[in-house]
XYZ file of C-alpha atoms in Angstrom:
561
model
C 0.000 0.000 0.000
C 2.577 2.616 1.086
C 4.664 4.035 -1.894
C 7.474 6.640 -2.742
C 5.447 10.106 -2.551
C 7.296 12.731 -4.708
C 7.431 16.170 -3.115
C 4.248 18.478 -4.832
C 5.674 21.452 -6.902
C 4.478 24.936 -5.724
C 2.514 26.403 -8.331
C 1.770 29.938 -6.600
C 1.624 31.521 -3.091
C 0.250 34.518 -2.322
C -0.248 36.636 1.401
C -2.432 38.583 2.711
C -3.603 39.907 6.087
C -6.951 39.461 7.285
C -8.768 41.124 10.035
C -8.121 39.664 13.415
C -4.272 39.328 13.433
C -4.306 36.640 10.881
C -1.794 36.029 8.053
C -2.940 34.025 5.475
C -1.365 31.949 2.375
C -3.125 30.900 -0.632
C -0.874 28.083 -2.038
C -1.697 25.996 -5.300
C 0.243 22.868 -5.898
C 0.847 20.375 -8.695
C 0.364 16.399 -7.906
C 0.355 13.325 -9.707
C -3.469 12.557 -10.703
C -2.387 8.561 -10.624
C 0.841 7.910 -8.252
C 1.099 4.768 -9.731
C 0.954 6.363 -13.560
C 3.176 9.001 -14.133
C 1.798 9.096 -17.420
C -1.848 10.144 -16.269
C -0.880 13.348 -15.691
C -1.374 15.865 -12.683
C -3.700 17.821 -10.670
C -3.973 20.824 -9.116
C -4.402 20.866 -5.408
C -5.580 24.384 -3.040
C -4.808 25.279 0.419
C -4.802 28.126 2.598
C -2.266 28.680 5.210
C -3.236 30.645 8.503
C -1.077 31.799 11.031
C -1.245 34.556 13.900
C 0.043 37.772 12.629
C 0.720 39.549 16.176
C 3.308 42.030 14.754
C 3.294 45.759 14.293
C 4.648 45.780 10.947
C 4.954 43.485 7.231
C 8.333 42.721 7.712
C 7.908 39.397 5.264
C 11.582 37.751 5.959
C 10.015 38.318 9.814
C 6.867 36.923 9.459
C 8.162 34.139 7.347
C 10.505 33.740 10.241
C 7.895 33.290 12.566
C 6.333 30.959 10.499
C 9.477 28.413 10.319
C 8.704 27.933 14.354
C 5.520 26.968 14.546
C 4.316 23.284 13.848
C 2.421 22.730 10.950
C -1.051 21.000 11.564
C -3.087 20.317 8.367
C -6.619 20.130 8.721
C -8.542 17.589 6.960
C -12.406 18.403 6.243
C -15.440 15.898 6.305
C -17.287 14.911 3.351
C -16.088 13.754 0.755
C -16.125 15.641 -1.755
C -16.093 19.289 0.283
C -13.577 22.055 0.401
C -12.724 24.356 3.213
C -14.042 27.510 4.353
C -11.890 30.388 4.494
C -9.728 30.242 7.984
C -11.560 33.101 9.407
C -14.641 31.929 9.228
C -13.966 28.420 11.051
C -13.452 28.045 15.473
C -11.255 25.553 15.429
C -8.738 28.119 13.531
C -8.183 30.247 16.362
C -7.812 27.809 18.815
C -5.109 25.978 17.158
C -3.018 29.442 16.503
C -3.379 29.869 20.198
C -1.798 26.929 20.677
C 0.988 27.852 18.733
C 0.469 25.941 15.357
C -0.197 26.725 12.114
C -2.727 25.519 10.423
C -2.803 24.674 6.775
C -6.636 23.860 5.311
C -6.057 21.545 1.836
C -8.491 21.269 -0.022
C -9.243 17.130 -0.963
C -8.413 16.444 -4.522
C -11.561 16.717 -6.540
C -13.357 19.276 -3.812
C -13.314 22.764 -3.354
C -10.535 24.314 -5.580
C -8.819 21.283 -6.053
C -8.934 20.234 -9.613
C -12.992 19.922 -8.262
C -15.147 17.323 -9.722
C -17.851 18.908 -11.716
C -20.350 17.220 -14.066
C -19.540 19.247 -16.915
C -15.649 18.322 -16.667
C -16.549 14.452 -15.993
C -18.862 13.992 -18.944
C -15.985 15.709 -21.433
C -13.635 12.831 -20.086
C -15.453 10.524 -22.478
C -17.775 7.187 -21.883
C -18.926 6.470 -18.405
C -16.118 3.502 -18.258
C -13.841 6.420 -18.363
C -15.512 8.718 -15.831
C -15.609 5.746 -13.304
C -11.906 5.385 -14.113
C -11.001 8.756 -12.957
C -13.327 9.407 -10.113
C -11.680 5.852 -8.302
C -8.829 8.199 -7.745
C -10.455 10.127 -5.402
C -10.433 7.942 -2.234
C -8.557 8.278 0.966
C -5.626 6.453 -0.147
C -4.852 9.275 -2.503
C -5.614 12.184 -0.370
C -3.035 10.837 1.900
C -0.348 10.594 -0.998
C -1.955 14.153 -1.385
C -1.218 15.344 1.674
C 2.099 13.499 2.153
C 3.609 15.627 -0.921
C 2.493 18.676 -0.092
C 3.884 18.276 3.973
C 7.194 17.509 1.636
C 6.646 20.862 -0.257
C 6.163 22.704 3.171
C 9.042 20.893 4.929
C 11.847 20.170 2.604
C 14.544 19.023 4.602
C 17.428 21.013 4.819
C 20.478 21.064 2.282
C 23.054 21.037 4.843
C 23.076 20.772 9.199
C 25.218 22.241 10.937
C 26.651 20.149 13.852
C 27.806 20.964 17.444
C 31.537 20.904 16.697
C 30.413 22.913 13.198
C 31.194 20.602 10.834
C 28.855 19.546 7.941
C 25.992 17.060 8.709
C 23.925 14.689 6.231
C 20.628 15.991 5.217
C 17.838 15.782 8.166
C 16.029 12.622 7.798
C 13.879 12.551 11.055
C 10.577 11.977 10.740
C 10.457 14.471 14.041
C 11.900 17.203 12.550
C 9.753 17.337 9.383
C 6.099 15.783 10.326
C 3.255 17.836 11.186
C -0.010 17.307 12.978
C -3.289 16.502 11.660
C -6.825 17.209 12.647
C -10.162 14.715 10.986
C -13.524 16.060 11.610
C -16.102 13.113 10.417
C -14.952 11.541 6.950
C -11.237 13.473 8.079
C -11.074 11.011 10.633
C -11.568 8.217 7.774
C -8.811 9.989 5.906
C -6.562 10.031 9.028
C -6.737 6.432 10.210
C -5.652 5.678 6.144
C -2.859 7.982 6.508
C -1.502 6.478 9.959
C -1.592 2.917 7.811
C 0.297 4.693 4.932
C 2.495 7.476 6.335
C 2.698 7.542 9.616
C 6.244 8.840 9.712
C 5.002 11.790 7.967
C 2.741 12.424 11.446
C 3.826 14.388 14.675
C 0.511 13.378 16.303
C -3.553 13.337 15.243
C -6.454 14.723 16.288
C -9.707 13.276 15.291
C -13.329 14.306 15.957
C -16.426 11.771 14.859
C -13.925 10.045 13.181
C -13.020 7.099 14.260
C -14.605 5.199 11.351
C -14.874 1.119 10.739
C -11.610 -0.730 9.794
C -13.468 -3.980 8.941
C -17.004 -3.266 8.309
C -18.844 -3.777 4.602
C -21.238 -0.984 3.680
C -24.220 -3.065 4.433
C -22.640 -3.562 7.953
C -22.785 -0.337 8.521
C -25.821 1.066 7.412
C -27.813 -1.781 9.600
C -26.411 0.100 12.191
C -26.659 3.781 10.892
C -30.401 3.167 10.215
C -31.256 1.938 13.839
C -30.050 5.795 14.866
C -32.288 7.167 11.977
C -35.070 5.323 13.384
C -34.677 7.092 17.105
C -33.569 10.540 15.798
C -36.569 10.233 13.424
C -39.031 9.172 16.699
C -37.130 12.192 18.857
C -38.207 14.435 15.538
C -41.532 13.642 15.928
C -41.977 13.629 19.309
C -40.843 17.308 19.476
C -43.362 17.866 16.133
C -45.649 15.708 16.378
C -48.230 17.887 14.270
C -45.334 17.019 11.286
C -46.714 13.480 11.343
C -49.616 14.824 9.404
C -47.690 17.808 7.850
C -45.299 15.364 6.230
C -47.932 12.828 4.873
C -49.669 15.452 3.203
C -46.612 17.148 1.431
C -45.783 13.434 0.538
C -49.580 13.240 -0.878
C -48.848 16.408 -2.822
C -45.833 15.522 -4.717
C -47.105 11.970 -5.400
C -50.155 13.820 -7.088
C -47.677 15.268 -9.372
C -46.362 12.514 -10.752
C -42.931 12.368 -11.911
C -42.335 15.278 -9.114
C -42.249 18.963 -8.956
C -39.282 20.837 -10.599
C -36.850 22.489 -8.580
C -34.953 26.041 -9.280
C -31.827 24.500 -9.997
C -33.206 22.050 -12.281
C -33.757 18.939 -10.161
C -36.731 17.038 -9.353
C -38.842 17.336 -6.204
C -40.031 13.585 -5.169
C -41.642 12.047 -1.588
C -37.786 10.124 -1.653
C -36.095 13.572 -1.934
C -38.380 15.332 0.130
C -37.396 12.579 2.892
C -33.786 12.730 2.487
C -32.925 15.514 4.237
C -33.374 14.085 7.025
C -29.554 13.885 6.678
C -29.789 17.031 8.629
C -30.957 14.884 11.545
C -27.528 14.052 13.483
C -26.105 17.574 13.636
C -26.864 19.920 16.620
C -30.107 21.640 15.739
C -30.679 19.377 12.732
C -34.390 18.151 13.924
C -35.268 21.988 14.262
C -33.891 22.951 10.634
C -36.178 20.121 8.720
C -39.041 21.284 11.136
C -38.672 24.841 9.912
C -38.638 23.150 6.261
C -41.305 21.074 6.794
C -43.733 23.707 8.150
C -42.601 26.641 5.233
C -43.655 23.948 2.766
C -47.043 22.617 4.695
C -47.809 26.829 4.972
C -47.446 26.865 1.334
C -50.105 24.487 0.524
C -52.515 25.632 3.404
C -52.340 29.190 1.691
C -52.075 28.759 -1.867
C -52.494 24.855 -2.583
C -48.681 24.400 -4.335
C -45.127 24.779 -3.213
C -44.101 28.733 -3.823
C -40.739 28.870 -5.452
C -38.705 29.968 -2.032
C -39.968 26.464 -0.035
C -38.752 24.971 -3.492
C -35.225 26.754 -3.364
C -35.065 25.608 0.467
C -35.400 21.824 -0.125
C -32.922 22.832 -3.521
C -30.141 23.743 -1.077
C -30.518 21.097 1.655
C -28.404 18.494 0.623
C -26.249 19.752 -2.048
C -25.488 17.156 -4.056
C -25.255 19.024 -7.155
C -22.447 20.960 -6.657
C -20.715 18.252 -4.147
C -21.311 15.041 -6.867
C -17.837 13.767 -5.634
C -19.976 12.861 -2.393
C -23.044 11.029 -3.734
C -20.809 9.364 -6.026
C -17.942 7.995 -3.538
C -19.895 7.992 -0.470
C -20.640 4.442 -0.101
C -17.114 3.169 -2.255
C -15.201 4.894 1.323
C -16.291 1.488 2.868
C -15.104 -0.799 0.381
C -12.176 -1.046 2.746
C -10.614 -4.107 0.845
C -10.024 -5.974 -2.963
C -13.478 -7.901 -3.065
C -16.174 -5.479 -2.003
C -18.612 -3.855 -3.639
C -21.241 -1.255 -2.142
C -23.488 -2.305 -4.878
C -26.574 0.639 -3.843
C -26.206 -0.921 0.093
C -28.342 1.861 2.050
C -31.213 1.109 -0.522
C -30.938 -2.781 -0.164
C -30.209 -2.570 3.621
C -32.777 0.045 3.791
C -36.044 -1.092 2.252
C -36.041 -4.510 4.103
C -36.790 -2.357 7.140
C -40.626 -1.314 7.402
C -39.757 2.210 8.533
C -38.195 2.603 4.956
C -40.025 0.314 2.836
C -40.959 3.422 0.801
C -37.743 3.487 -1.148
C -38.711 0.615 -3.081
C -41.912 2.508 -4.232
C -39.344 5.636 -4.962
C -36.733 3.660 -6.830
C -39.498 1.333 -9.131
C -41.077 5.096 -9.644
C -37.895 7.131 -11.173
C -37.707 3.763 -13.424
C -40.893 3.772 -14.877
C -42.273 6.230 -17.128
C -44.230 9.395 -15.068
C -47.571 8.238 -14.221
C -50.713 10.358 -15.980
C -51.824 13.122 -14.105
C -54.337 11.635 -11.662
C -57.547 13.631 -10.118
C -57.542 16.374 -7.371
C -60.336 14.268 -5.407
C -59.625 13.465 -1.843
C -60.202 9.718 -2.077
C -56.897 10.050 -4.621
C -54.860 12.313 -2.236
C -55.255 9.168 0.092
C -54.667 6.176 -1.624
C -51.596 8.682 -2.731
C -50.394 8.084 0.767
C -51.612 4.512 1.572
C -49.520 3.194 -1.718
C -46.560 5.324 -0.403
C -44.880 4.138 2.773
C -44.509 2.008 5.644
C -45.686 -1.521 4.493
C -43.332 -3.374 2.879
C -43.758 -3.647 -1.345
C -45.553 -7.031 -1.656
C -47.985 -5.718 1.564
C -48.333 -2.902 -0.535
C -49.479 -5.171 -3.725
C -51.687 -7.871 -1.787
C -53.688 -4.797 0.098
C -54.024 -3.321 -3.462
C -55.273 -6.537 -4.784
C -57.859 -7.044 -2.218
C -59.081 -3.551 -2.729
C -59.811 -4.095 -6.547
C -61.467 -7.193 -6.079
C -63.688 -5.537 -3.169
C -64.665 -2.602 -5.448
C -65.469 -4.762 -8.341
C -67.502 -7.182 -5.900
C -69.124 -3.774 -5.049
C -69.517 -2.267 -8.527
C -71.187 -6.013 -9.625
C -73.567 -5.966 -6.292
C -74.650 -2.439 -7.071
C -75.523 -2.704 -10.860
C -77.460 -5.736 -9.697
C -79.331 -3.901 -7.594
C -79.977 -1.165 -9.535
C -81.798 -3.432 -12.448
C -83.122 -6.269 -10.861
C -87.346 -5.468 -9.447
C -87.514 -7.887 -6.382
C -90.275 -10.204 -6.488
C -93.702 -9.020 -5.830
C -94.202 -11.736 -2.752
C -90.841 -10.190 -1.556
C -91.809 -8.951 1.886
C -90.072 -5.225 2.264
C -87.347 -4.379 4.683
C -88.888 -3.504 8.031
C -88.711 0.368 8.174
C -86.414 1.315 11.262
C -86.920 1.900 14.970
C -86.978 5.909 16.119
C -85.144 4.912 18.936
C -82.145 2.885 16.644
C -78.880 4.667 16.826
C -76.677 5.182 13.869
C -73.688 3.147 13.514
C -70.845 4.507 15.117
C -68.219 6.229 13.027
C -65.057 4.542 12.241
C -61.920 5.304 14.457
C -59.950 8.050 13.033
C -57.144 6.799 10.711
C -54.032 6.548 12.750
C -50.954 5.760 10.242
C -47.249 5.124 11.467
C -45.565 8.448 10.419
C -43.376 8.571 7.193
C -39.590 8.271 8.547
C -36.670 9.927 6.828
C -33.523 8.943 5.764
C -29.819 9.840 6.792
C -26.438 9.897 5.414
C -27.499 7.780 2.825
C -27.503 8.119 -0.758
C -29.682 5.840 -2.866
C -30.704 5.229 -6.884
C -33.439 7.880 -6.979
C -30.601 10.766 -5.953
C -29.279 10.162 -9.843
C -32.590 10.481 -10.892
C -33.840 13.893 -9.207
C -30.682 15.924 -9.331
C -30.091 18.022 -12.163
C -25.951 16.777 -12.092
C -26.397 13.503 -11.282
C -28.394 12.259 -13.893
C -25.989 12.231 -16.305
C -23.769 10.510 -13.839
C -26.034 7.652 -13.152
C -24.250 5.308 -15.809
C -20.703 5.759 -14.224
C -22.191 5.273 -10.828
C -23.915 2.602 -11.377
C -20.289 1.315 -12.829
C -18.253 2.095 -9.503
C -21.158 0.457 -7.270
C -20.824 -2.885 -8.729
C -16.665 -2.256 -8.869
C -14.902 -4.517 -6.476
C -11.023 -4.224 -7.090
C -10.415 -0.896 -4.727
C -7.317 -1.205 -3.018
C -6.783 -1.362 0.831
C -7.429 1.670 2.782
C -6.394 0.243 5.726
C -3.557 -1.839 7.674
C -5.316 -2.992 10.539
C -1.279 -4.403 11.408
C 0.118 -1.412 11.790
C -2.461 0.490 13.024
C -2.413 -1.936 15.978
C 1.095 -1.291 16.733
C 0.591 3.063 16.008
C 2.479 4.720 18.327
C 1.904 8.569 16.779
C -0.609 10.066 19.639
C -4.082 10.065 18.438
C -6.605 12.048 20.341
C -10.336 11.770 19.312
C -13.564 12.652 20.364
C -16.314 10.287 19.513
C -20.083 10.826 20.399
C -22.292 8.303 21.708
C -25.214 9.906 19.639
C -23.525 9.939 16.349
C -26.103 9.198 13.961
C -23.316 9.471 10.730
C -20.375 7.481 12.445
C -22.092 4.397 14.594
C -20.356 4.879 17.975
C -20.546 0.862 18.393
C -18.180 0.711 15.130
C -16.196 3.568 16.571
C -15.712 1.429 19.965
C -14.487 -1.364 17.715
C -11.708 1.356 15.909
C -10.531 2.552 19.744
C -9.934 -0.764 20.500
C -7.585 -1.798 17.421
C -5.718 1.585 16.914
C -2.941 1.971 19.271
C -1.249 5.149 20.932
C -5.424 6.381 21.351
C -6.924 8.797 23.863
C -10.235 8.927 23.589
C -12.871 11.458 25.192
C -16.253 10.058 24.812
C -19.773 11.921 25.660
C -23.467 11.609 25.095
C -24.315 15.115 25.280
C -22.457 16.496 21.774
C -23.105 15.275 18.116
C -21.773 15.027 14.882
C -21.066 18.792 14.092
C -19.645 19.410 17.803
C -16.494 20.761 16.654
C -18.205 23.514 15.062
C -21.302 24.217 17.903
C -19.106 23.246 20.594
C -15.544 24.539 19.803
C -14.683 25.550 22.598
C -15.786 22.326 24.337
C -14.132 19.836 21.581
C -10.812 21.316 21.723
C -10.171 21.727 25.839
C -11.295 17.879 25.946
C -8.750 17.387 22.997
C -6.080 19.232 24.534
C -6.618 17.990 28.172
C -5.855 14.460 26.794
C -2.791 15.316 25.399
C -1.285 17.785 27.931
C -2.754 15.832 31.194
C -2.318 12.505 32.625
C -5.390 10.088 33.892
C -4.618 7.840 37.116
């Protein structure tokens, strides 16, 4: 797995001073697209470089000064498929300068500014067999060669040492003297447990927050445990809204009125499945209060004017933003193929619709592959058996019920039209009239259906059906799900034997990385201090800054008896 990582070239650097004592550096840098092909050419990689700027003048052979003493920590983003924000904007970036680092944000090959994947680009590569090519190049294993020549770039050892008794030393070769640190929020945990198998000479110490993801786990291991967390953060959602049971079901009604769905501002489709997908929101701090807000913008909409105005439209557009992130839809699942031999082959759909909370993605998947149904009528009895075909039964429920209804109405349809031309015979005695004192029959119980659960971190068929940029991309991810021949991400070996310092934070509550897997990670990684709480999630490290990072810091600067 590990090979010879040439240094990056630097392209460009450019400095500038931003508000808040800050210094920062805009680097581009030139990598190998295939370090295994020289051949295949190179891409262009982005980072930003942020250090504290506490002097009183732009001496630049002084600041760069500065710069040469403080450690290096690169910080590695979640996603995939996501660059960085500018330094400023981010927490985390002024409590690491306060520490004394600083802190270089890279943006992932294929994400942000770095050579990013965009539709447009992929489908000029040629055929879909050649778009699946070049997108298997943007796993962990090659962010870490990534970020391995670009720590080279930034920490080129010396030309010449001088010794104690001053004569002329061999180049510096420790790994202490050139490595940096590291810091993994969510999938940058991923990326740093495959760098600590690959490089881990290149590594002064890691940080890692809801990161410690699954070493030996298949996709569809996985997601049978992500979706039991969907299932309680979806019952915690509703408990808090419980008048969104009914909202939901009759926004679902609406779209499934419509058809093939309702387009979207930015060209996508608006379908019950992608309606129910954000509740990928779910498992980050004030997630269940974001798709509430959503929810009752959209169920306003219809109370007032009967349709979905163009701003609730634009709102679900920008939820899960999968248009202009396509590296994440498309490699999300392939980041568990840990190993030669596995494929994801579409896992959260197949794990997912055997469960009865989610049985409505087979209904949304056999939907976006037929042709759009006609039009059907605005009546009320329609709107329902809209919603009684959609969800929580699973398919072949679904089919029996329907078959049982047909032959009831045609048994009813036959009974009446008897009725309706047959005289009874005259000897026929009539129907004794009824008693003033008989009561009516009592009304049936108000229908009381399970609510209509949403999904997670999942991505499933449909998504290449009702985003504008993923369509196209359908026939190159349908390619890489059924591709089994990814190389190893991990060595579970030498991970066991790790001693670089790792310090993570892992959250009992994480509905995006399963804490049981995580457990199973702290256990087989050595050198690991671990701070572990039920009271943050996911997206702690940006709600909780403060909180994350003295926990962080207190395991590695303290001791525990």
């Amino acid at each position: 797995m590990p090979i010879a990582v040439p240094a990056a070239r630097i392209l460009s650097r450019r400095t500038h001073r931003v508000p808040g004592q800050l210094r920062v550096t805009e680097f581009f840098f030139e990598v190998p697209r295939n370090y295994h092909d020289a051949a295949a050419g190179t891409l262009r990689l982005f980072a930003r470089g942020v250090t504290k700027h506490d002097r009183g003048d732009d001496d630049a052979a002084a600041a760069a000064a500065d710069e040469q003493r403080r450690p290096w920590c690169c910080y590695l983003e979640g996603g995939p498929g996501f660059g960085n924000r500018e330094p400023q904007d981010l927490p985390v970036t002024h409590f690491l300068l306060a520490r004394g680092y600083q802190v270089l944000y890279l943006d992932y090959r294929g994400a942000g500014l770095s050579t990013p994947v965009d539709t447009q680009h992929l489908l000029s590569l040629g055929p879909p067999e050649v778009q699946a090519d070049y997108l298997k190049l943007f796993r962990a294993d090659n962010i870490v060669r990534d970020c391995e020549a670009v720590r080279q770039a930034l920490l080129p050892p010396p030309p010449h040492e001088p010794r104690d008794d001053g004569a002329a030393a061999p180049p510096a070769s420790s790994p202490a003297r050139r490595a940096w640190s590291i810091f993994g929020q969510s999938f940058g945990g991923f990326v740093s447990l495959t760098y600590l198998s690959m490089h881990p000479e290149g590594l002064r110490e890691s940080f890692m927050t809801g990161g410690l993801g699954p070493l030996r786990r298949t996709a569809d291991e996985v997601y049978a445990q992500t979706f039991r967390k969907v299932v309680e953060r979806n019952a915690a959602y509703y408990r808090k809204f419980p008048e969104d049971v009914e909202a939901v079901r009759r926004l679902v009604t609406h779209l499934e009125s419509k058809g093939a769905g309702i387009d979207l501002p930015d060209g996508g489709k608006l379908t019950p499945g992608r309606l129910l997908s954000v509740g990928l929101a779910f498992g980050a701090h004030g997630g269940l209060d974001m798709v509430h807000a959503l929810i009752l913008k959209m169920a306003t909409d219809l109370d007032q004017f009967g349709f979905l105005t163009r701003a609730s439209l634009a709102s679900v557009a920008a939820h899960n933003p999968f248009d202009t992130n396509p590296l994440y839809a498309i490699l999300h699942e392939p980041l568990y193929c840990y190993k030669p031999g596995i494929a994801s082959n579409w896992s959260a759909y197949r794990v997912g619709k055997m469960l009865p909370q989610f049985s409505w993605l087979a209904t949304e998947v056999e939907r976006a592959q037929s042709n759009p149904p006609a039009e059907p009528s605005s009546s009320s009895s329609s709107s329902s058996a809209a919603v009684s075909a959609l969800p929580i039964r699973p398919p072949q429920q679904q089919q029996q019920q329907q078959q049982q209804q047909q032959q009831h109405h045609q048994h009813q349809h036959q009974h009446q039209h008897q009725h309706q031309h047959q005289q009874p015979p005259a000897s026929a005695p009539s129907a004794p009239a009824p008693s003033p004192t008989t009561q009516p029959p009592a009304p049936p119980p108000p229908r009381r259906d399970p609510p209509l659960y949403f999904t997670g971190e999942m991505i499933f068929p449909f998504h290449f059906d009702t985003y504008a940029d993923l369509v196209p991309l359908k026939p190159a991810a349908e390619l890489l799900a059924r591709f089994a021949a990814w190389p190893p991400l991990y060595d579970e070996a030498r991970l066991a034997r790790n001693v670089v310092p790792v310090y993570a934070a892992t959250f009992v509550e994480d509905m995006y990385v399963d804490y049981a897997l995580a457990r199973e990670t702290l256990a087989a990684v050595g050198a690991v201090r671990a701070f572990e709480t039920n009271v943050l999630y996911h997206n702690a490290l940006r709600c909780h800054t403060d909180e994350v990072m003295a926990q962080l810091f207190k395991l590695r600067d303290d001791v525990v008896d």
